[in-house]
mmCIF file of C-alpha atoms in Angstrom:
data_model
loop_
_atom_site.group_PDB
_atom_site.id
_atom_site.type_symbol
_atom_site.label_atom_id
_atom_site.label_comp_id
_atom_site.label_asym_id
_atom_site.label_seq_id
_atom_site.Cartn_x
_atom_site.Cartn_y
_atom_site.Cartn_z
ATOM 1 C CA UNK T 23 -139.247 12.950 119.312
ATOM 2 C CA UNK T 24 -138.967 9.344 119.444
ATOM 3 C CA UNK T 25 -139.263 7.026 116.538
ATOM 4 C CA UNK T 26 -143.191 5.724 117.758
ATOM 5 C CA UNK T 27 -144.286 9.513 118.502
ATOM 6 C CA UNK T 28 -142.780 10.509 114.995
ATOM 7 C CA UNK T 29 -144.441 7.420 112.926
ATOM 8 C CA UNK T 30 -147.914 8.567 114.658
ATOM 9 C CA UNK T 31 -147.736 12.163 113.558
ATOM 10 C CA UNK T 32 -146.928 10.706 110.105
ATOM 11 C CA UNK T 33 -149.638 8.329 110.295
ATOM 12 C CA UNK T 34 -151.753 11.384 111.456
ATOM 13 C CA UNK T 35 -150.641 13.141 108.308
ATOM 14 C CA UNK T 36 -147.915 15.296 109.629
ATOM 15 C CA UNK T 37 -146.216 17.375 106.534
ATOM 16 C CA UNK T 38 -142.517 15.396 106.567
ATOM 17 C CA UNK T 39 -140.507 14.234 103.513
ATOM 18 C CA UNK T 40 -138.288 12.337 104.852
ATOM 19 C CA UNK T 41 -138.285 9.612 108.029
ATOM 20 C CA UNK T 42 -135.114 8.740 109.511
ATOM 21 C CA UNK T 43 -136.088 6.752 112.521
ATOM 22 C CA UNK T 44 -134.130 4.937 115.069
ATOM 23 C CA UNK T 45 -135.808 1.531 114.277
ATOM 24 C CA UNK T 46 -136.457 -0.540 111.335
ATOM 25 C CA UNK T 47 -139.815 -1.304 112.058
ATOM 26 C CA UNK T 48 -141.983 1.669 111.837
ATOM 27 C CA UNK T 49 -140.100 2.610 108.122
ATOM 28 C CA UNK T 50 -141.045 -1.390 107.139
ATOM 29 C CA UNK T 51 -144.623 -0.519 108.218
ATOM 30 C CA UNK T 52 -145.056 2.767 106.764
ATOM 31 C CA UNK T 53 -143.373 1.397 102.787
ATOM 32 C CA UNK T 54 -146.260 -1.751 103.255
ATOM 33 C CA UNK T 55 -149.530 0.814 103.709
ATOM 34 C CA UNK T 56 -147.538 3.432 100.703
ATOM 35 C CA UNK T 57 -146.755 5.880 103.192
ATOM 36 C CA UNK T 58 -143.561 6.133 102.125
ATOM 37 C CA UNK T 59 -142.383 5.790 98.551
ATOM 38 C CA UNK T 60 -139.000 3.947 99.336
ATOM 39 C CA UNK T 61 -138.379 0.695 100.233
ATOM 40 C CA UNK T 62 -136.427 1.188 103.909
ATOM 41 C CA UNK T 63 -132.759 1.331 104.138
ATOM 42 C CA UNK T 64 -130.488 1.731 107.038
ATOM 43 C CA UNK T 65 -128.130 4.852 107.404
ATOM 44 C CA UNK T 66 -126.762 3.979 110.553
ATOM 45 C CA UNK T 67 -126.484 1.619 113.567
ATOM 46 C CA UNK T 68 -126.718 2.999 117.233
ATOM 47 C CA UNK T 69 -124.312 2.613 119.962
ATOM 48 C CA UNK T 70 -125.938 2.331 123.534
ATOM 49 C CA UNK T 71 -123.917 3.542 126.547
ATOM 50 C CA UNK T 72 -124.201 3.908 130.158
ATOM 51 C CA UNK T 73 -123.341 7.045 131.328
ATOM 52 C CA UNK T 74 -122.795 9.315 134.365
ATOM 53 C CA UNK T 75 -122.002 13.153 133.779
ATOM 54 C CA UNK T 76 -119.339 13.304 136.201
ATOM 55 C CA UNK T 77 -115.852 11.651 135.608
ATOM 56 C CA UNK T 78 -114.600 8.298 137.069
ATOM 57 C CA UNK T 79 -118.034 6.706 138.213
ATOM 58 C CA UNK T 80 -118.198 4.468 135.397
ATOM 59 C CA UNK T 81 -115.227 2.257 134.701
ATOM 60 C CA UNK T 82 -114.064 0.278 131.752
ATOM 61 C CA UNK T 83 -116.392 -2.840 133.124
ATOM 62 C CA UNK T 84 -119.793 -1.738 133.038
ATOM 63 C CA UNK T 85 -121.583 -4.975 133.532
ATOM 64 C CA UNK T 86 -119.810 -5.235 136.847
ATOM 65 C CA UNK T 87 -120.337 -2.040 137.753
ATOM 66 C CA UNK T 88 -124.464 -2.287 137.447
ATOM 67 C CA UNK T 89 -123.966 -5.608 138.953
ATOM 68 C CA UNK T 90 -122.036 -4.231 142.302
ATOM 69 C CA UNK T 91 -122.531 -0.453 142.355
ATOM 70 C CA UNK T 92 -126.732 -1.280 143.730
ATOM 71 C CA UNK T 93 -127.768 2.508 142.067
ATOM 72 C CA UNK T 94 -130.917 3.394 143.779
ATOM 73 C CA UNK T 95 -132.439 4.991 140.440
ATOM 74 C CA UNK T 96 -131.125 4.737 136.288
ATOM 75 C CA UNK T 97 -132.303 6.073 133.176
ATOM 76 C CA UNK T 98 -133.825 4.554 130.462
ATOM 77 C CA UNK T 99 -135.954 5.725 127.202
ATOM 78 C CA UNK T 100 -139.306 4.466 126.926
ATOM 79 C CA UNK T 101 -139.100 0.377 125.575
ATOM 80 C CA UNK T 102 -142.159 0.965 124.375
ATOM 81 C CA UNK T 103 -141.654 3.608 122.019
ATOM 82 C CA UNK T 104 -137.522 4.212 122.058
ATOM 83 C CA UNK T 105 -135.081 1.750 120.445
ATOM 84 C CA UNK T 106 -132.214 2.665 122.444
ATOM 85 C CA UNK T 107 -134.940 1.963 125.854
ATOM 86 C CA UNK T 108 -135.470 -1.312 123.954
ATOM 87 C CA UNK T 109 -132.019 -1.854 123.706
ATOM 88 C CA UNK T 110 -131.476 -0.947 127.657
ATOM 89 C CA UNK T 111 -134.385 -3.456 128.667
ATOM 90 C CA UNK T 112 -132.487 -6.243 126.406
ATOM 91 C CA UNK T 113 -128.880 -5.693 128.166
ATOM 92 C CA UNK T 114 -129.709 -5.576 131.346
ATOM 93 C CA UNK T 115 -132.135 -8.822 130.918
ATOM 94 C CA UNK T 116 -128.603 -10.256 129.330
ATOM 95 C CA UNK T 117 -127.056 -9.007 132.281
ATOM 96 C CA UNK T 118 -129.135 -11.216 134.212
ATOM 97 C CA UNK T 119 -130.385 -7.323 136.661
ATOM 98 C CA UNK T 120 -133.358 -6.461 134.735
ATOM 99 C CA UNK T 121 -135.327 -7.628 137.574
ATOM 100 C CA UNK T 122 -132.913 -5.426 140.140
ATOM 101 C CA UNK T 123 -133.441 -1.873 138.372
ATOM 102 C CA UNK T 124 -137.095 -2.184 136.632
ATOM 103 C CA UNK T 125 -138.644 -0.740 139.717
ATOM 104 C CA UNK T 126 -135.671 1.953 140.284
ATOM 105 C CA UNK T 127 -135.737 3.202 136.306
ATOM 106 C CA UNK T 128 -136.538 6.631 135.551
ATOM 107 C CA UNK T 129 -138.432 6.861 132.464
ATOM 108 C CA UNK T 130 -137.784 9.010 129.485
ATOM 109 C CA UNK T 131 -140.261 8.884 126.626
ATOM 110 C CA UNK T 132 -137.552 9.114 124.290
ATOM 111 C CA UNK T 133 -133.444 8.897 123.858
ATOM 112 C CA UNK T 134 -133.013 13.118 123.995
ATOM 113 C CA UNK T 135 -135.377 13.190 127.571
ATOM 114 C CA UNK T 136 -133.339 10.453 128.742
ATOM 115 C CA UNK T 137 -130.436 12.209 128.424
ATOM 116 C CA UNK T 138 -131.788 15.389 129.869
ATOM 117 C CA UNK T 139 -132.912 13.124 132.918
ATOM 118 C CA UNK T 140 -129.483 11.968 133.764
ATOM 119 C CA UNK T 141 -127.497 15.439 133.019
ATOM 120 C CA UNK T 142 -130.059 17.123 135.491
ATOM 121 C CA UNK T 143 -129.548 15.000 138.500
ATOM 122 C CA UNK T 144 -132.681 12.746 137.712
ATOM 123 C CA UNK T 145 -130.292 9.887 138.467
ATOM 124 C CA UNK T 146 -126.606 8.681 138.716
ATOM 125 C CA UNK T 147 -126.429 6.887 135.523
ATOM 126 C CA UNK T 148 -128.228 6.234 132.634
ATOM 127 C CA UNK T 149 -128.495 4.784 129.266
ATOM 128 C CA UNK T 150 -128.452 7.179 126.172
ATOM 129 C CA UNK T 151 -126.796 7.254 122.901
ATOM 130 C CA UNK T 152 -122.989 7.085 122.213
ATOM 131 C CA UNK T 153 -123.581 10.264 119.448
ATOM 132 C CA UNK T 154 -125.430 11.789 122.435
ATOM 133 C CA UNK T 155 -121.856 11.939 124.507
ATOM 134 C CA UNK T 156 -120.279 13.082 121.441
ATOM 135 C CA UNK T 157 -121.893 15.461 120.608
ATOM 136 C CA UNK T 158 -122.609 16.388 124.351
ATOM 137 C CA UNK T 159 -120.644 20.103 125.910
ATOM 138 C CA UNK T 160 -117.353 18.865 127.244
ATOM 139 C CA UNK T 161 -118.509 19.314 131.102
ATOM 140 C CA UNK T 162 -120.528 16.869 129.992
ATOM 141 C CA UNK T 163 -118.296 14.138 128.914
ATOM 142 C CA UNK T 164 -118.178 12.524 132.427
ATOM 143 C CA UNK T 165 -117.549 8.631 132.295
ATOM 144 C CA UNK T 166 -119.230 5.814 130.296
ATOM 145 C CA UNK T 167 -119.179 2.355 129.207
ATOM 146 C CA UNK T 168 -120.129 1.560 125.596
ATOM 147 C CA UNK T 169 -122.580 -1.076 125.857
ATOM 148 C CA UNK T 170 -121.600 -4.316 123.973
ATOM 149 C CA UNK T 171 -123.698 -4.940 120.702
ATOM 150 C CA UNK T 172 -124.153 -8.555 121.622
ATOM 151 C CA UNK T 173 -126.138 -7.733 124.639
ATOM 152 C CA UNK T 174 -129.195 -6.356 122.677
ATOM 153 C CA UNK T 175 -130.409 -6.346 119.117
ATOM 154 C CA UNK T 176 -128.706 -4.349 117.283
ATOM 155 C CA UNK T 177 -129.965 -0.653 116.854
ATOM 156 C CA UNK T 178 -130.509 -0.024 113.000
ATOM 157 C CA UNK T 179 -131.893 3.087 111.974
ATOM 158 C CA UNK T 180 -133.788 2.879 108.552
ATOM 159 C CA UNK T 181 -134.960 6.056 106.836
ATOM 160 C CA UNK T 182 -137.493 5.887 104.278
ATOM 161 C CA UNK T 183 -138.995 8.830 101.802
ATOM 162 C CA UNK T 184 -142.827 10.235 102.296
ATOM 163 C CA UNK T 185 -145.356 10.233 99.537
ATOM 164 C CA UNK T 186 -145.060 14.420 100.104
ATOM 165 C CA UNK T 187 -141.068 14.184 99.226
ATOM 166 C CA UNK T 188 -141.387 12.984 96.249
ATOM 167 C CA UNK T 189 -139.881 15.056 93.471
ATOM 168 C CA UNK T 190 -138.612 16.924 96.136
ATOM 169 C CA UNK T 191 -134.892 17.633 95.432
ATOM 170 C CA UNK T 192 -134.034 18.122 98.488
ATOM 171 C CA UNK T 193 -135.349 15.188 100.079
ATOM 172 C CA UNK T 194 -134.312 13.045 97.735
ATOM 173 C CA UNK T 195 -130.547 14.232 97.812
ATOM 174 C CA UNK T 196 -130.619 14.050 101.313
ATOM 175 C CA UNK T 197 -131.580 10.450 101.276
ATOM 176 C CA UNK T 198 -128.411 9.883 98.866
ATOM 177 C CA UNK T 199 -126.087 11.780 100.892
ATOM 178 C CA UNK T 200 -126.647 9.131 103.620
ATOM 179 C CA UNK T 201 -124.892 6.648 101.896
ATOM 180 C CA UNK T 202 -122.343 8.556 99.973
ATOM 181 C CA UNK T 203 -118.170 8.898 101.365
ATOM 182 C CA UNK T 204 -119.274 11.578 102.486
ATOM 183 C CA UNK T 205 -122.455 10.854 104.738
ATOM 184 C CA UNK T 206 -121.258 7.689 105.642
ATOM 185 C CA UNK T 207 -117.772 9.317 107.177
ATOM 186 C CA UNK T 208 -120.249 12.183 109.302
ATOM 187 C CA UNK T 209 -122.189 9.410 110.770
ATOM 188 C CA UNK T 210 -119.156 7.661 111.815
ATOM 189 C CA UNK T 211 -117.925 10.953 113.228
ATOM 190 C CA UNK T 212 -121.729 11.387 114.877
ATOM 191 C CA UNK T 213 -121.096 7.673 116.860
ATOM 192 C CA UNK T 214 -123.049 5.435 114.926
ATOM 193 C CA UNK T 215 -121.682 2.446 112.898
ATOM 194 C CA UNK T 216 -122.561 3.653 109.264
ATOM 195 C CA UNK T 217 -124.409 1.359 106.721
ATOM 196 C CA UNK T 218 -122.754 -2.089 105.507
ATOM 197 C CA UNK T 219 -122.530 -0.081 101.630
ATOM 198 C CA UNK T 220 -119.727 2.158 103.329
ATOM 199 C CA UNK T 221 -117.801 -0.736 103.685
#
């Protein structure tokens, strides 16, 4: 689900642990009210791409491309409720074509439907997650452009642990693994940027 949908079942007492979101805010919010035990950390930083499931549409210059190619519909997450939308709406604003596509976006409540839009036909192209394409079956693969950081604010995913995971070993350890060689080294294998203590 996305990271608003998940902090509102939480909110509405939903029995998780553990809260790995894609945003910093909605861990920040739920460690003020003592929802969660933990003060927020970030595990990871998301990579935004632009992405077409068949090869060769998308070349290395993906600014030019949205700037020239005049796609009559593209995929975004929810801004209101998805980082990675957030993080769409913010490059193509720096782009300076916000205004071109915001009345030709197709509209995915979260990162995972946004995905599913574009590798169904929903549209041409759209924005998703780089671990997405990674992770994605090779017909899959297609083409994409890797959306520059400095074009939106940056994607950090905090995770925070739930009054209910306290004393919960496995919680807890999971939390830890995040940061350890180990964790770090899978999420840089997933296509995230780990945390700044792998470093």
């Amino acid at each position: 689900g996305s990271t608003g949908q998940l902090y509102a079942q939480i909110k509405q007492g939903a029995p998780f642990d553990a809260f790995l979101a894609a945003d910093e805010a909605r861990p920040a919010l739920l460690h003020e009210d003592g929802t969660a035990t933990t003060a927020p950390f970030t595990y990871a930083t998301g990579h935004l791409a632009l992405w077409s499931p068949v090869p060769d549409v998308i070349p290395k210059d993906g600014a030019a491309f949205l700037g020239q190619a005049e796609l009559k519909r593209i995929v975004i997450a929810n801004p209101k409720l998805a980082p990675y939308g957030l993080a769409a709406k913010e490059s193509l604003s720096a782009l300076g074509l916000w205004q071109t596509y915001e009345t030709r976006i197709v509209m995915g409540q979260n990162i995972a439907q946004a995905f599913q839009n574009v590798a169904a036909g929903g549209a041409p192209v759209g924005f998703v997650a780089l671990s997405q394409l990674l992770a994605a079956p090779e017909d899959l693969h297609g083409s994409h452009w890797t959306v520059p950081m400095d074009l939106h604010t940056p994607i950090r995913q905090d995770a925070v642990l739930l009054k209910r995971g306290v004393g919960n070993p496995a919680a807890e350890g999971f939390l830890a693994y995040l940061t350890s060689p180990a964790g770090c080294a899978t999420i840089r294998d997933a296509g995230y940027q780990p945390p700044d203590i792998c470093k």
